[in-house]
Amino acid sequence: MILAATAVTATAQDLTKEITVDKEIVPEERAATRLRGNASLISPNYTTPSIAMSERAVVTKIPNMIERLEPVAAESGDTIIPWRGYAALAWGPYSDVAASAGYRLVDQDGTLLKAWFQFDRENYTRRNLLGNRYHYATQAWDLGLTFDQKLSHNRRVDAAIVYSNLATRHPWREEDKKLGFHNIMLEANLAGQASCDYSVGIFAGYAGWTKDYLLDNVSDPDGDYADAQKQFNFGVQGSVGSSDDNGDPIRLDFKATFLHYNHYLALEKKGYTNDGGDIKGVVRFNPHWRHDMQLSGDFSAFVGLNADLVINEDRFLNLSPNARVSWVPQAAKGYFALNLTASGGVDTNPLSSLIDYTPYLMPNQAACFSRVPADLELTLTAGPWRGVALSVFGGYSWAQDWLVPTAFEQNDTYVYGVGMLPENVYGWRIGARLDSKYVTATYTHAPNDGQHGYYRFRDRATDVVTAEANVEVYKGIDVTVGFEGRWGGYNLLRTTETWDPVVPAGVKIAETGETPYCGNGYEIERVSIGRSVNLYVGATWRYNARLSFFLRGENLLDSKNYTVLAIPSKGIHGLLGATYKF
């Protein structure tokens, strides 16, 4: 599967939210079983996070074809897990293979040492929107080791190291078909309690491609090679605040992240630059106050502010909200809730996060920082009545220099690369969600007109529908049926002014114009990617407490979905596999 790298975003891989093994590894679990190349991957779930007390080193990627469980108990330590390890294997058409394993090497009072391994391989051939038929292939594996040691009753230390490798067969050019991407991250944290709660940690890592990339030059038919982008990142993080025992705690979280590039050949608003190494960074301070609903009976609150100091980039001081407030009036007997969230901040767009979105990224790319001044959302929930709850929500957000998938066209005949270019995106959104024991469904509408839209929908979709039903049809046998659909989205297509580009049949050009960030001689076109739908069905048979089998079929409507304009998804595909705990 796609290997990407360190990020703050919480995912199934996030070691700050460890997964209990007594939860079955079944295809029904959305986080556990997403197959790559389908509709949901156009816009991976993204939650703007607050700074965690300990953001441990971990890769975050487009979800694996099968789940990588943590072979550990819940973070609270209250859950007793009878198995120290697990192993899973799955295979499918197109020679797809997925394997996962994990084991608690040391499991003693106060000491945990855990290791895990993940492997994903897939390939397929399909014609893209520009009419080109290509062979797409990726092979990825990652290996992690985490350590947690209790030093005393109020102090503990944790550490992690993760290595990831991605091999991609770029389909467009003979010279650059096979590319590699390496990522390694290590981190260590100390947390404790004295007169106040505190934590302090350090982290460092490396991410980069293994091969230079051939760039075409109109005046030079032989072209030239651009150095493969390599990035080192390092920093410190920590937290200090009053103890929870003192009522409503007040805390200050901080994190300083610095990124060093070997050069800065960047697809960004400043144009192409190649001025040697460059260091950029963000220092974030997050003061906040927290109020627990148990103290008042009616509301809970996390009210804070993100103050980001940006190094060697535009706008030094960036302020954004970081708040979550929930009101559940007891007079309504819990059948009514009002939730308000406000978030924002600066995203450094490390290489690892870019390749997290698509493995076919051009290996010379770096990117400017993105800024989200504010993302506001209000949700009203009624229920549950007889196990059914209905929520309606609305919000407004704006983002600056937000990265959007972009295909680079060569003489209107083929795509020679995929990148991410920045756009300013702002606008409102509305939606509704249905929750019940067996069925969940969500609809979101975000009008899209030029720069208007919902920035978290990187495909700039206007309408998004998800629905899933989970039923135990027989004892030990679970079945899932789901649907995901996205409409109205577009990507960017960069063409060359000196040629007369021919618009492929069925491709709609939404807007054409020169852009200030792509240098002279280029145009950017907004190209519709059409609808993107995915009907999937999964089943799991829990043979006994240790062994289970699963089967999953994806894209059963054979829809040609897109993460970026040049990369169509697979046709009908799936996996058959088994999981064993020991």
Short mmCIF file of N, CA and C in Angstrom, two decimals, residues 244-409:
data_model
loop_
_atom_site.label_atom_id
_atom_site.label_comp_id
_atom_site.label_asym_id
_atom_site.label_seq_id
_atom_site.Cartn_x
_atom_site.Cartn_y
_atom_site.Cartn_z
N ASP A 244 -5.41 17.39 36.53
CA ASP A 244 -6.86 17.21 36.43
C ASP A 244 -7.52 17.18 37.79
N ASP A 245 -6.76 16.83 38.83
CA ASP A 245 -7.33 16.75 40.18
C ASP A 245 -7.74 18.12 40.71
N ASN A 246 -7.26 19.17 40.06
CA ASN A 246 -7.55 20.52 40.55
C ASN A 246 -8.77 21.16 39.87
N GLY A 247 -9.60 20.33 39.22
CA GLY A 247 -10.77 20.88 38.55
C GLY A 247 -10.48 21.13 37.09
N ASP A 248 -10.90 22.25 36.58
CA ASP A 248 -10.71 22.58 35.17
C ASP A 248 -9.23 22.89 34.92
N PRO A 249 -8.53 22.05 34.17
CA PRO A 249 -7.09 22.27 33.98
C PRO A 249 -6.80 23.32 32.91
N ILE A 250 -5.72 24.03 33.11
CA ILE A 250 -5.19 24.96 32.13
C ILE A 250 -3.82 24.44 31.72
N ARG A 251 -3.58 24.37 30.40
CA ARG A 251 -2.35 23.79 29.94
C ARG A 251 -1.75 24.65 28.83
N LEU A 252 -0.48 24.43 28.58
CA LEU A 252 0.22 25.00 27.44
C LEU A 252 0.97 23.89 26.73
N ASP A 253 0.56 23.59 25.50
CA ASP A 253 1.27 22.64 24.66
C ASP A 253 2.15 23.42 23.69
N PHE A 254 3.27 22.85 23.34
CA PHE A 254 4.14 23.51 22.37
C PHE A 254 4.81 22.46 21.50
N LYS A 255 5.13 22.87 20.27
CA LYS A 255 5.85 21.99 19.36
C LYS A 255 6.61 22.85 18.37
N ALA A 256 7.89 22.56 18.20
CA ALA A 256 8.74 23.26 17.24
C ALA A 256 9.20 22.25 16.21
N THR A 257 8.85 22.48 14.95
CA THR A 257 9.19 21.57 13.86
C THR A 257 10.03 22.31 12.83
N PHE A 258 11.16 21.74 12.45
CA PHE A 258 12.04 22.34 11.44
C PHE A 258 12.29 21.32 10.34
N LEU A 259 12.28 21.79 9.09
CA LEU A 259 12.48 20.93 7.94
C LEU A 259 13.62 21.48 7.09
N HIS A 260 14.59 20.64 6.77
CA HIS A 260 15.72 21.03 5.94
C HIS A 260 15.64 20.27 4.62
N TYR A 261 15.69 21.01 3.51
CA TYR A 261 15.65 20.42 2.17
C TYR A 261 17.04 20.48 1.54
N ASN A 262 17.38 19.47 0.72
CA ASN A 262 18.66 19.52 0.03
C ASN A 262 18.67 20.62 -1.04
N HIS A 263 17.53 20.93 -1.58
CA HIS A 263 17.36 22.09 -2.45
C HIS A 263 15.88 22.46 -2.39
N TYR A 264 15.50 23.51 -3.05
CA TYR A 264 14.10 23.91 -2.96
C TYR A 264 13.55 24.15 -4.36
N LEU A 265 13.60 23.10 -5.16
CA LEU A 265 12.96 23.13 -6.46
C LEU A 265 11.48 22.91 -6.19
N ALA A 266 10.76 23.99 -6.00
CA ALA A 266 9.45 23.90 -5.39
C ALA A 266 8.34 24.30 -6.35
N LEU A 267 7.29 23.49 -6.39
CA LEU A 267 6.09 23.85 -7.14
C LEU A 267 5.22 24.68 -6.20
N GLU A 268 5.48 25.94 -6.16
CA GLU A 268 4.78 26.79 -5.21
C GLU A 268 4.60 28.16 -5.80
N LYS A 269 3.98 29.05 -5.06
CA LYS A 269 3.64 30.36 -5.60
C LYS A 269 4.88 31.18 -5.94
N LYS A 270 6.05 30.84 -5.39
CA LYS A 270 7.26 31.60 -5.68
C LYS A 270 7.91 31.14 -6.99
N GLY A 271 7.37 30.09 -7.60
CA GLY A 271 7.95 29.60 -8.84
C GLY A 271 9.08 28.62 -8.57
N TYR A 272 9.79 28.23 -9.63
CA TYR A 272 10.91 27.32 -9.50
C TYR A 272 12.12 28.04 -8.92
N THR A 273 12.67 27.49 -7.88
CA THR A 273 13.90 28.02 -7.30
C THR A 273 14.81 26.84 -7.01
N ASN A 274 16.09 27.03 -7.19
CA ASN A 274 17.05 25.97 -6.92
C ASN A 274 18.28 26.61 -6.28
N ASP A 275 18.09 27.14 -5.08
CA ASP A 275 19.11 27.96 -4.45
C ASP A 275 19.81 27.23 -3.30
N GLY A 276 19.93 25.91 -3.42
CA GLY A 276 20.62 25.18 -2.38
C GLY A 276 19.71 24.84 -1.22
N GLY A 277 20.31 24.32 -0.15
CA GLY A 277 19.55 23.89 1.00
C GLY A 277 18.76 25.01 1.64
N ASP A 278 17.68 24.64 2.28
CA ASP A 278 16.82 25.63 2.90
C ASP A 278 16.21 25.01 4.15
N ILE A 279 16.07 25.80 5.20
CA ILE A 279 15.43 25.34 6.43
C ILE A 279 14.18 26.17 6.66
N LYS A 280 13.08 25.51 6.87
CA LYS A 280 11.83 26.17 7.20
C LYS A 280 11.28 25.54 8.47
N GLY A 281 10.42 26.24 9.16
CA GLY A 281 9.91 25.68 10.41
C GLY A 281 8.69 26.40 10.94
N VAL A 282 8.07 25.76 11.92
CA VAL A 282 6.91 26.31 12.63
C VAL A 282 7.07 26.01 14.10
N VAL A 283 6.90 27.04 14.92
CA VAL A 283 6.87 26.88 16.37
C VAL A 283 5.46 27.18 16.82
N ARG A 284 4.78 26.18 17.38
CA ARG A 284 3.38 26.35 17.79
C ARG A 284 3.25 26.37 19.30
N PHE A 285 2.48 27.35 19.79
CA PHE A 285 2.07 27.41 21.19
C PHE A 285 0.56 27.26 21.23
N ASN A 286 0.10 26.35 22.07
CA ASN A 286 -1.33 26.09 22.17
C ASN A 286 -1.77 26.16 23.64
N PRO A 287 -2.05 27.37 24.15
CA PRO A 287 -2.64 27.47 25.49
C PRO A 287 -4.12 27.10 25.41
N HIS A 288 -4.62 26.36 26.41
CA HIS A 288 -6.02 25.98 26.38
C HIS A 288 -6.54 25.67 27.78
N TRP A 289 -7.86 25.76 27.88
CA TRP A 289 -8.58 25.45 29.12
C TRP A 289 -9.59 24.36 28.81
N ARG A 290 -9.69 23.39 29.70
CA ARG A 290 -10.61 22.28 29.48
C ARG A 290 -11.60 22.17 30.63
N HIS A 291 -12.85 21.93 30.27
CA HIS A 291 -13.91 21.75 31.26
C HIS A 291 -14.63 20.44 30.99
N ASP A 292 -14.77 19.61 32.02
CA ASP A 292 -15.38 18.31 31.86
C ASP A 292 -16.88 18.40 32.13
N MET A 293 -17.66 17.69 31.32
CA MET A 293 -19.12 17.71 31.47
C MET A 293 -19.54 17.14 32.82
N GLN A 294 -18.76 16.27 33.38
CA GLN A 294 -19.12 15.68 34.67
C GLN A 294 -19.15 16.72 35.78
N LEU A 295 -18.45 17.84 35.58
CA LEU A 295 -18.43 18.88 36.60
C LEU A 295 -19.68 19.74 36.57
N SER A 296 -20.29 19.89 35.38
CA SER A 296 -21.46 20.76 35.27
C SER A 296 -22.73 20.02 34.93
N GLY A 297 -22.59 18.86 34.27
CA GLY A 297 -23.75 18.10 33.88
C GLY A 297 -24.36 18.53 32.57
N ASP A 298 -23.97 19.67 32.02
CA ASP A 298 -24.58 20.17 30.80
C ASP A 298 -23.61 20.38 29.64
N PHE A 299 -22.40 20.77 29.91
CA PHE A 299 -21.51 21.06 28.80
C PHE A 299 -20.07 20.68 29.13
N SER A 300 -19.31 20.45 28.06
CA SER A 300 -17.88 20.24 28.16
C SER A 300 -17.21 21.19 27.18
N ALA A 301 -15.96 21.53 27.44
CA ALA A 301 -15.31 22.52 26.60
C ALA A 301 -13.80 22.31 26.58
N PHE A 302 -13.24 22.58 25.41
CA PHE A 302 -11.80 22.68 25.23
C PHE A 302 -11.62 23.99 24.46
N VAL A 303 -11.14 25.00 25.11
CA VAL A 303 -11.05 26.33 24.51
C VAL A 303 -9.59 26.76 24.48
N GLY A 304 -9.07 26.98 23.28
CA GLY A 304 -7.67 27.33 23.17
C GLY A 304 -7.38 28.14 21.93
N LEU A 305 -6.11 28.40 21.74
CA LEU A 305 -5.64 29.22 20.63
C LEU A 305 -4.35 28.61 20.10
N ASN A 306 -4.21 28.53 18.78
CA ASN A 306 -2.96 28.14 18.16
C ASN A 306 -2.21 29.39 17.72
N ALA A 307 -1.03 29.58 18.26
CA ALA A 307 -0.15 30.68 17.84
C ALA A 307 1.05 30.06 17.16
N ASP A 308 1.10 30.18 15.83
CA ASP A 308 2.16 29.58 15.03
C ASP A 308 3.16 30.65 14.60
N LEU A 309 4.42 30.44 14.95
CA LEU A 309 5.51 31.32 14.51
C LEU A 309 6.23 30.62 13.37
N VAL A 310 6.18 31.20 12.17
CA VAL A 310 6.68 30.56 10.96
C VAL A 310 8.07 31.09 10.64
N ILE A 311 9.01 30.16 10.44
CA ILE A 311 10.40 30.50 10.16
C ILE A 311 10.69 30.36 8.67
N ASN A 312 11.23 31.41 8.07
CA ASN A 312 11.67 31.40 6.68
C ASN A 312 10.53 31.15 5.69
N GLU A 313 9.37 31.66 6.01
CA GLU A 313 8.21 31.63 5.12
C GLU A 313 7.45 32.94 5.31
N ASP A 314 6.47 33.17 4.47
CA ASP A 314 5.67 34.39 4.59
C ASP A 314 4.90 34.41 5.91
N ARG A 315 4.63 35.60 6.38
CA ARG A 315 3.80 35.86 7.56
C ARG A 315 4.32 35.12 8.79
N PHE A 316 5.06 35.81 9.61
CA PHE A 316 5.71 35.21 10.78
C PHE A 316 4.70 34.73 11.82
N LEU A 317 3.73 35.57 12.20
CA LEU A 317 2.77 35.22 13.25
C LEU A 317 1.43 34.83 12.63
N ASN A 318 0.95 33.65 13.00
CA ASN A 318 -0.33 33.14 12.50
C ASN A 318 -1.17 32.69 13.69
N LEU A 319 -2.33 33.30 13.88
CA LEU A 319 -3.23 32.96 14.97
C LEU A 319 -4.46 32.25 14.41
N SER A 320 -4.89 31.20 15.10
CA SER A 320 -6.08 30.46 14.69
C SER A 320 -6.72 29.84 15.92
N PRO A 321 -8.03 29.56 15.85
CA PRO A 321 -8.72 28.99 17.02
C PRO A 321 -8.44 27.50 17.17
N ASN A 322 -8.64 27.01 18.37
CA ASN A 322 -8.57 25.58 18.66
C ASN A 322 -9.53 25.32 19.80
N ALA A 323 -10.79 25.06 19.46
CA ALA A 323 -11.82 24.96 20.49
C ALA A 323 -12.86 23.91 20.10
N ARG A 324 -13.41 23.26 21.13
CA ARG A 324 -14.51 22.31 20.97
C ARG A 324 -15.44 22.47 22.16
N VAL A 325 -16.69 22.76 21.91
CA VAL A 325 -17.66 22.96 22.98
C VAL A 325 -18.88 22.09 22.70
N SER A 326 -19.33 21.33 23.70
CA SER A 326 -20.50 20.46 23.56
C SER A 326 -21.51 20.80 24.66
N TRP A 327 -22.78 20.92 24.27
CA TRP A 327 -23.85 21.20 25.23
C TRP A 327 -24.90 20.10 25.12
N VAL A 328 -25.10 19.38 26.22
CA VAL A 328 -26.09 18.30 26.28
C VAL A 328 -26.99 18.59 27.48
N PRO A 329 -28.08 19.34 27.28
CA PRO A 329 -28.93 19.73 28.42
C PRO A 329 -29.59 18.52 29.08
N GLN A 330 -29.43 18.42 30.37
CA GLN A 330 -30.01 17.31 31.10
C GLN A 330 -31.52 17.34 31.07
N ALA A 331 -32.09 18.53 30.91
CA ALA A 331 -33.55 18.65 30.85
C ALA A 331 -34.12 17.91 29.65
N ALA A 332 -33.30 17.74 28.60
CA ALA A 332 -33.75 17.03 27.40
C ALA A 332 -33.49 15.54 27.51
N LYS A 333 -33.03 15.07 28.65
CA LYS A 333 -32.78 13.66 28.92
C LYS A 333 -31.79 13.04 27.92
N GLY A 334 -30.86 13.86 27.48
CA GLY A 334 -29.82 13.35 26.61
C GLY A 334 -30.24 13.14 25.17
N TYR A 335 -31.41 13.63 24.77
CA TYR A 335 -31.87 13.45 23.40
C TYR A 335 -31.55 14.64 22.51
N PHE A 336 -30.73 15.54 22.99
CA PHE A 336 -30.40 16.72 22.23
C PHE A 336 -28.97 17.12 22.56
N ALA A 337 -28.20 17.50 21.53
CA ALA A 337 -26.82 17.94 21.76
C ALA A 337 -26.46 18.99 20.73
N LEU A 338 -25.65 19.94 21.16
CA LEU A 338 -25.15 21.00 20.29
C LEU A 338 -23.64 21.01 20.41
N ASN A 339 -22.94 20.93 19.27
CA ASN A 339 -21.49 20.89 19.27
C ASN A 339 -20.93 21.96 18.36
N LEU A 340 -19.93 22.68 18.84
CA LEU A 340 -19.26 23.71 18.07
C LEU A 340 -17.77 23.41 18.06
N THR A 341 -17.17 23.41 16.87
CA THR A 341 -15.73 23.22 16.76
C THR A 341 -15.14 24.38 15.98
N ALA A 342 -13.97 24.79 16.37
CA ALA A 342 -13.23 25.84 15.67
C ALA A 342 -11.76 25.42 15.66
N SER A 343 -11.17 25.32 14.48
CA SER A 343 -9.80 24.84 14.38
C SER A 343 -9.06 25.64 13.32
N GLY A 344 -7.78 25.37 13.19
CA GLY A 344 -6.96 26.05 12.20
C GLY A 344 -5.49 25.85 12.52
N GLY A 345 -4.63 26.50 11.75
CA GLY A 345 -3.20 26.39 12.00
C GLY A 345 -2.40 26.34 10.71
N VAL A 346 -1.10 26.17 10.86
CA VAL A 346 -0.17 26.12 9.74
C VAL A 346 0.24 24.67 9.51
N ASP A 347 0.16 24.24 8.25
CA ASP A 347 0.58 22.90 7.85
C ASP A 347 1.90 23.02 7.09
N THR A 348 2.93 22.31 7.54
CA THR A 348 4.25 22.42 6.92
C THR A 348 4.36 21.63 5.62
N ASN A 349 3.39 20.80 5.30
CA ASN A 349 3.41 20.01 4.06
C ASN A 349 4.72 19.26 3.86
N PRO A 350 5.13 18.42 4.81
CA PRO A 350 6.36 17.65 4.61
C PRO A 350 6.20 16.68 3.44
N LEU A 351 7.33 16.22 2.91
CA LEU A 351 7.29 15.30 1.78
C LEU A 351 6.43 14.08 2.08
N SER A 352 6.52 13.59 3.28
CA SER A 352 5.78 12.40 3.65
C SER A 352 4.28 12.60 3.52
N SER A 353 3.77 13.79 3.83
CA SER A 353 2.34 14.04 3.72
C SER A 353 1.91 14.18 2.27
N LEU A 354 2.81 14.64 1.40
CA LEU A 354 2.48 14.77 -0.01
C LEU A 354 2.35 13.40 -0.66
N ILE A 355 3.29 12.53 -0.37
CA ILE A 355 3.23 11.19 -0.97
C ILE A 355 2.15 10.35 -0.30
N ASP A 356 1.68 10.79 0.85
CA ASP A 356 0.55 10.14 1.50
C ASP A 356 -0.69 10.26 0.62
N TYR A 357 -0.77 11.34 -0.13
CA TYR A 357 -1.95 11.56 -0.96
C TYR A 357 -1.86 10.79 -2.27
N THR A 358 -0.71 10.74 -2.88
CA THR A 358 -0.52 9.94 -4.09
C THR A 358 0.92 9.46 -4.16
N PRO A 359 1.14 8.18 -4.45
CA PRO A 359 2.51 7.66 -4.52
C PRO A 359 3.22 8.04 -5.81
N TYR A 360 2.50 8.64 -6.76
CA TYR A 360 3.07 8.94 -8.07
C TYR A 360 3.58 10.37 -8.15
N LEU A 361 3.83 10.99 -7.03
CA LEU A 361 4.30 12.36 -6.98
C LEU A 361 5.67 12.49 -7.64
N MET A 362 5.89 13.60 -8.37
CA MET A 362 7.20 13.85 -8.96
C MET A 362 8.24 14.01 -7.85
N PRO A 363 9.37 13.33 -7.94
CA PRO A 363 10.32 13.29 -6.83
C PRO A 363 11.18 14.53 -6.68
N ASN A 364 10.90 15.59 -7.43
CA ASN A 364 11.62 16.84 -7.22
C ASN A 364 10.79 17.86 -6.46
N GLN A 365 9.60 17.48 -6.01
CA GLN A 365 8.70 18.47 -5.44
C GLN A 365 8.93 18.71 -3.97
N ALA A 366 8.90 19.99 -3.62
CA ALA A 366 8.68 20.44 -2.25
C ALA A 366 7.50 21.38 -2.32
N ALA A 367 7.01 21.88 -1.22
CA ALA A 367 5.82 22.73 -1.27
C ALA A 367 5.88 23.78 -0.17
N CYS A 368 5.26 24.90 -0.47
CA CYS A 368 5.15 25.96 0.53
C CYS A 368 4.23 25.51 1.65
N PHE A 369 4.24 26.24 2.75
CA PHE A 369 3.36 25.95 3.87
C PHE A 369 1.92 26.33 3.52
N SER A 370 0.97 25.64 4.10
CA SER A 370 -0.44 25.98 3.98
C SER A 370 -0.94 26.54 5.30
N ARG A 371 -1.92 27.44 5.21
CA ARG A 371 -2.48 28.08 6.41
C ARG A 371 -3.99 27.95 6.40
N VAL A 372 -4.53 27.61 7.56
CA VAL A 372 -5.98 27.57 7.74
C VAL A 372 -6.32 28.57 8.84
N PRO A 373 -6.71 29.80 8.48
CA PRO A 373 -7.04 30.79 9.52
C PRO A 373 -8.17 30.32 10.43
N ALA A 374 -9.17 29.64 9.87
CA ALA A 374 -10.26 29.14 10.71
C ALA A 374 -11.10 28.13 9.95
N ASP A 375 -11.54 27.12 10.65
CA ASP A 375 -12.49 26.13 10.15
C ASP A 375 -13.55 25.97 11.23
N LEU A 376 -14.76 26.45 10.97
CA LEU A 376 -15.83 26.49 11.96
C LEU A 376 -16.93 25.52 11.57
N GLU A 377 -17.48 24.82 12.55
CA GLU A 377 -18.59 23.91 12.26
C GLU A 377 -19.50 23.81 13.48
N LEU A 378 -20.82 23.86 13.22
CA LEU A 378 -21.85 23.73 14.25
C LEU A 378 -22.70 22.51 13.92
N THR A 379 -22.89 21.61 14.89
CA THR A 379 -23.65 20.39 14.68
C THR A 379 -24.76 20.28 15.71
N LEU A 380 -25.96 19.98 15.24
CA LEU A 380 -27.12 19.76 16.10
C LEU A 380 -27.54 18.31 15.96
N THR A 381 -27.59 17.59 17.07
CA THR A 381 -27.93 16.17 17.07
C THR A 381 -29.20 15.93 17.87
N ALA A 382 -30.12 15.19 17.30
CA ALA A 382 -31.35 14.78 17.98
C ALA A 382 -31.37 13.27 18.07
N GLY A 383 -31.70 12.77 19.25
CA GLY A 383 -31.73 11.33 19.46
C GLY A 383 -30.60 10.91 20.38
N PRO A 384 -30.43 9.61 20.58
CA PRO A 384 -31.09 8.57 19.79
C PRO A 384 -32.48 8.21 20.32
N TRP A 385 -33.38 7.98 19.40
CA TRP A 385 -34.67 7.40 19.69
C TRP A 385 -34.73 6.03 19.05
N ARG A 386 -34.93 5.02 19.86
CA ARG A 386 -34.93 3.64 19.40
C ARG A 386 -33.64 3.32 18.63
N GLY A 387 -32.55 3.85 19.12
CA GLY A 387 -31.25 3.56 18.55
C GLY A 387 -30.88 4.36 17.32
N VAL A 388 -31.67 5.36 16.96
CA VAL A 388 -31.41 6.16 15.77
C VAL A 388 -31.19 7.61 16.17
N ALA A 389 -30.11 8.22 15.65
CA ALA A 389 -29.81 9.63 15.90
C ALA A 389 -29.61 10.33 14.57
N LEU A 390 -30.07 11.57 14.48
CA LEU A 390 -29.94 12.38 13.28
C LEU A 390 -29.21 13.67 13.62
N SER A 391 -28.20 13.99 12.82
CA SER A 391 -27.42 15.21 13.02
C SER A 391 -27.47 16.06 11.75
N VAL A 392 -27.56 17.36 11.95
CA VAL A 392 -27.39 18.30 10.85
C VAL A 392 -26.25 19.22 11.21
N PHE A 393 -25.46 19.62 10.21
CA PHE A 393 -24.29 20.43 10.51
C PHE A 393 -24.07 21.45 9.41
N GLY A 394 -23.37 22.49 9.75
CA GLY A 394 -23.00 23.52 8.80
C GLY A 394 -21.73 24.19 9.27
N GLY A 395 -20.99 24.72 8.31
CA GLY A 395 -19.73 25.34 8.69
C GLY A 395 -19.20 26.26 7.62
N TYR A 396 -18.12 26.93 7.97
CA TYR A 396 -17.43 27.83 7.05
C TYR A 396 -15.94 27.72 7.34
N SER A 397 -15.15 27.71 6.27
CA SER A 397 -13.70 27.59 6.45
C SER A 397 -12.99 28.29 5.32
N TRP A 398 -11.75 28.65 5.58
CA TRP A 398 -10.91 29.16 4.51
C TRP A 398 -9.46 28.72 4.75
N ALA A 399 -8.80 28.41 3.63
CA ALA A 399 -7.43 27.93 3.68
C ALA A 399 -6.62 28.66 2.63
N GLN A 400 -5.38 28.95 2.96
CA GLN A 400 -4.48 29.67 2.06
C GLN A 400 -3.34 28.76 1.62
N ASP A 401 -3.04 28.77 0.32
CA ASP A 401 -2.00 27.92 -0.25
C ASP A 401 -2.26 26.45 0.06
N TRP A 402 -3.51 26.05 -0.04
CA TRP A 402 -3.87 24.66 0.21
C TRP A 402 -3.51 23.83 -1.01
N LEU A 403 -2.84 22.69 -0.81
CA LEU A 403 -2.32 21.92 -1.92
C LEU A 403 -3.42 21.10 -2.60
N VAL A 404 -3.46 21.21 -3.93
CA VAL A 404 -4.46 20.54 -4.74
C VAL A 404 -3.76 19.64 -5.75
N PRO A 405 -4.23 18.40 -5.96
CA PRO A 405 -3.60 17.49 -6.93
C PRO A 405 -3.53 18.11 -8.32
N THR A 406 -2.40 17.91 -9.00
CA THR A 406 -2.17 18.53 -10.30
C THR A 406 -1.45 17.55 -11.21
N ALA A 407 -1.95 17.43 -12.45
CA ALA A 407 -1.28 16.64 -13.47
C ALA A 407 -0.53 17.60 -14.40
N PHE A 408 0.66 17.18 -14.84
CA PHE A 408 1.49 18.00 -15.72
C PHE A 408 1.48 17.39 -17.11
N GLU A 409 0.92 18.13 -18.06
CA GLU A 409 0.71 17.61 -19.40
C GLU A 409 1.87 17.97 -20.31
#
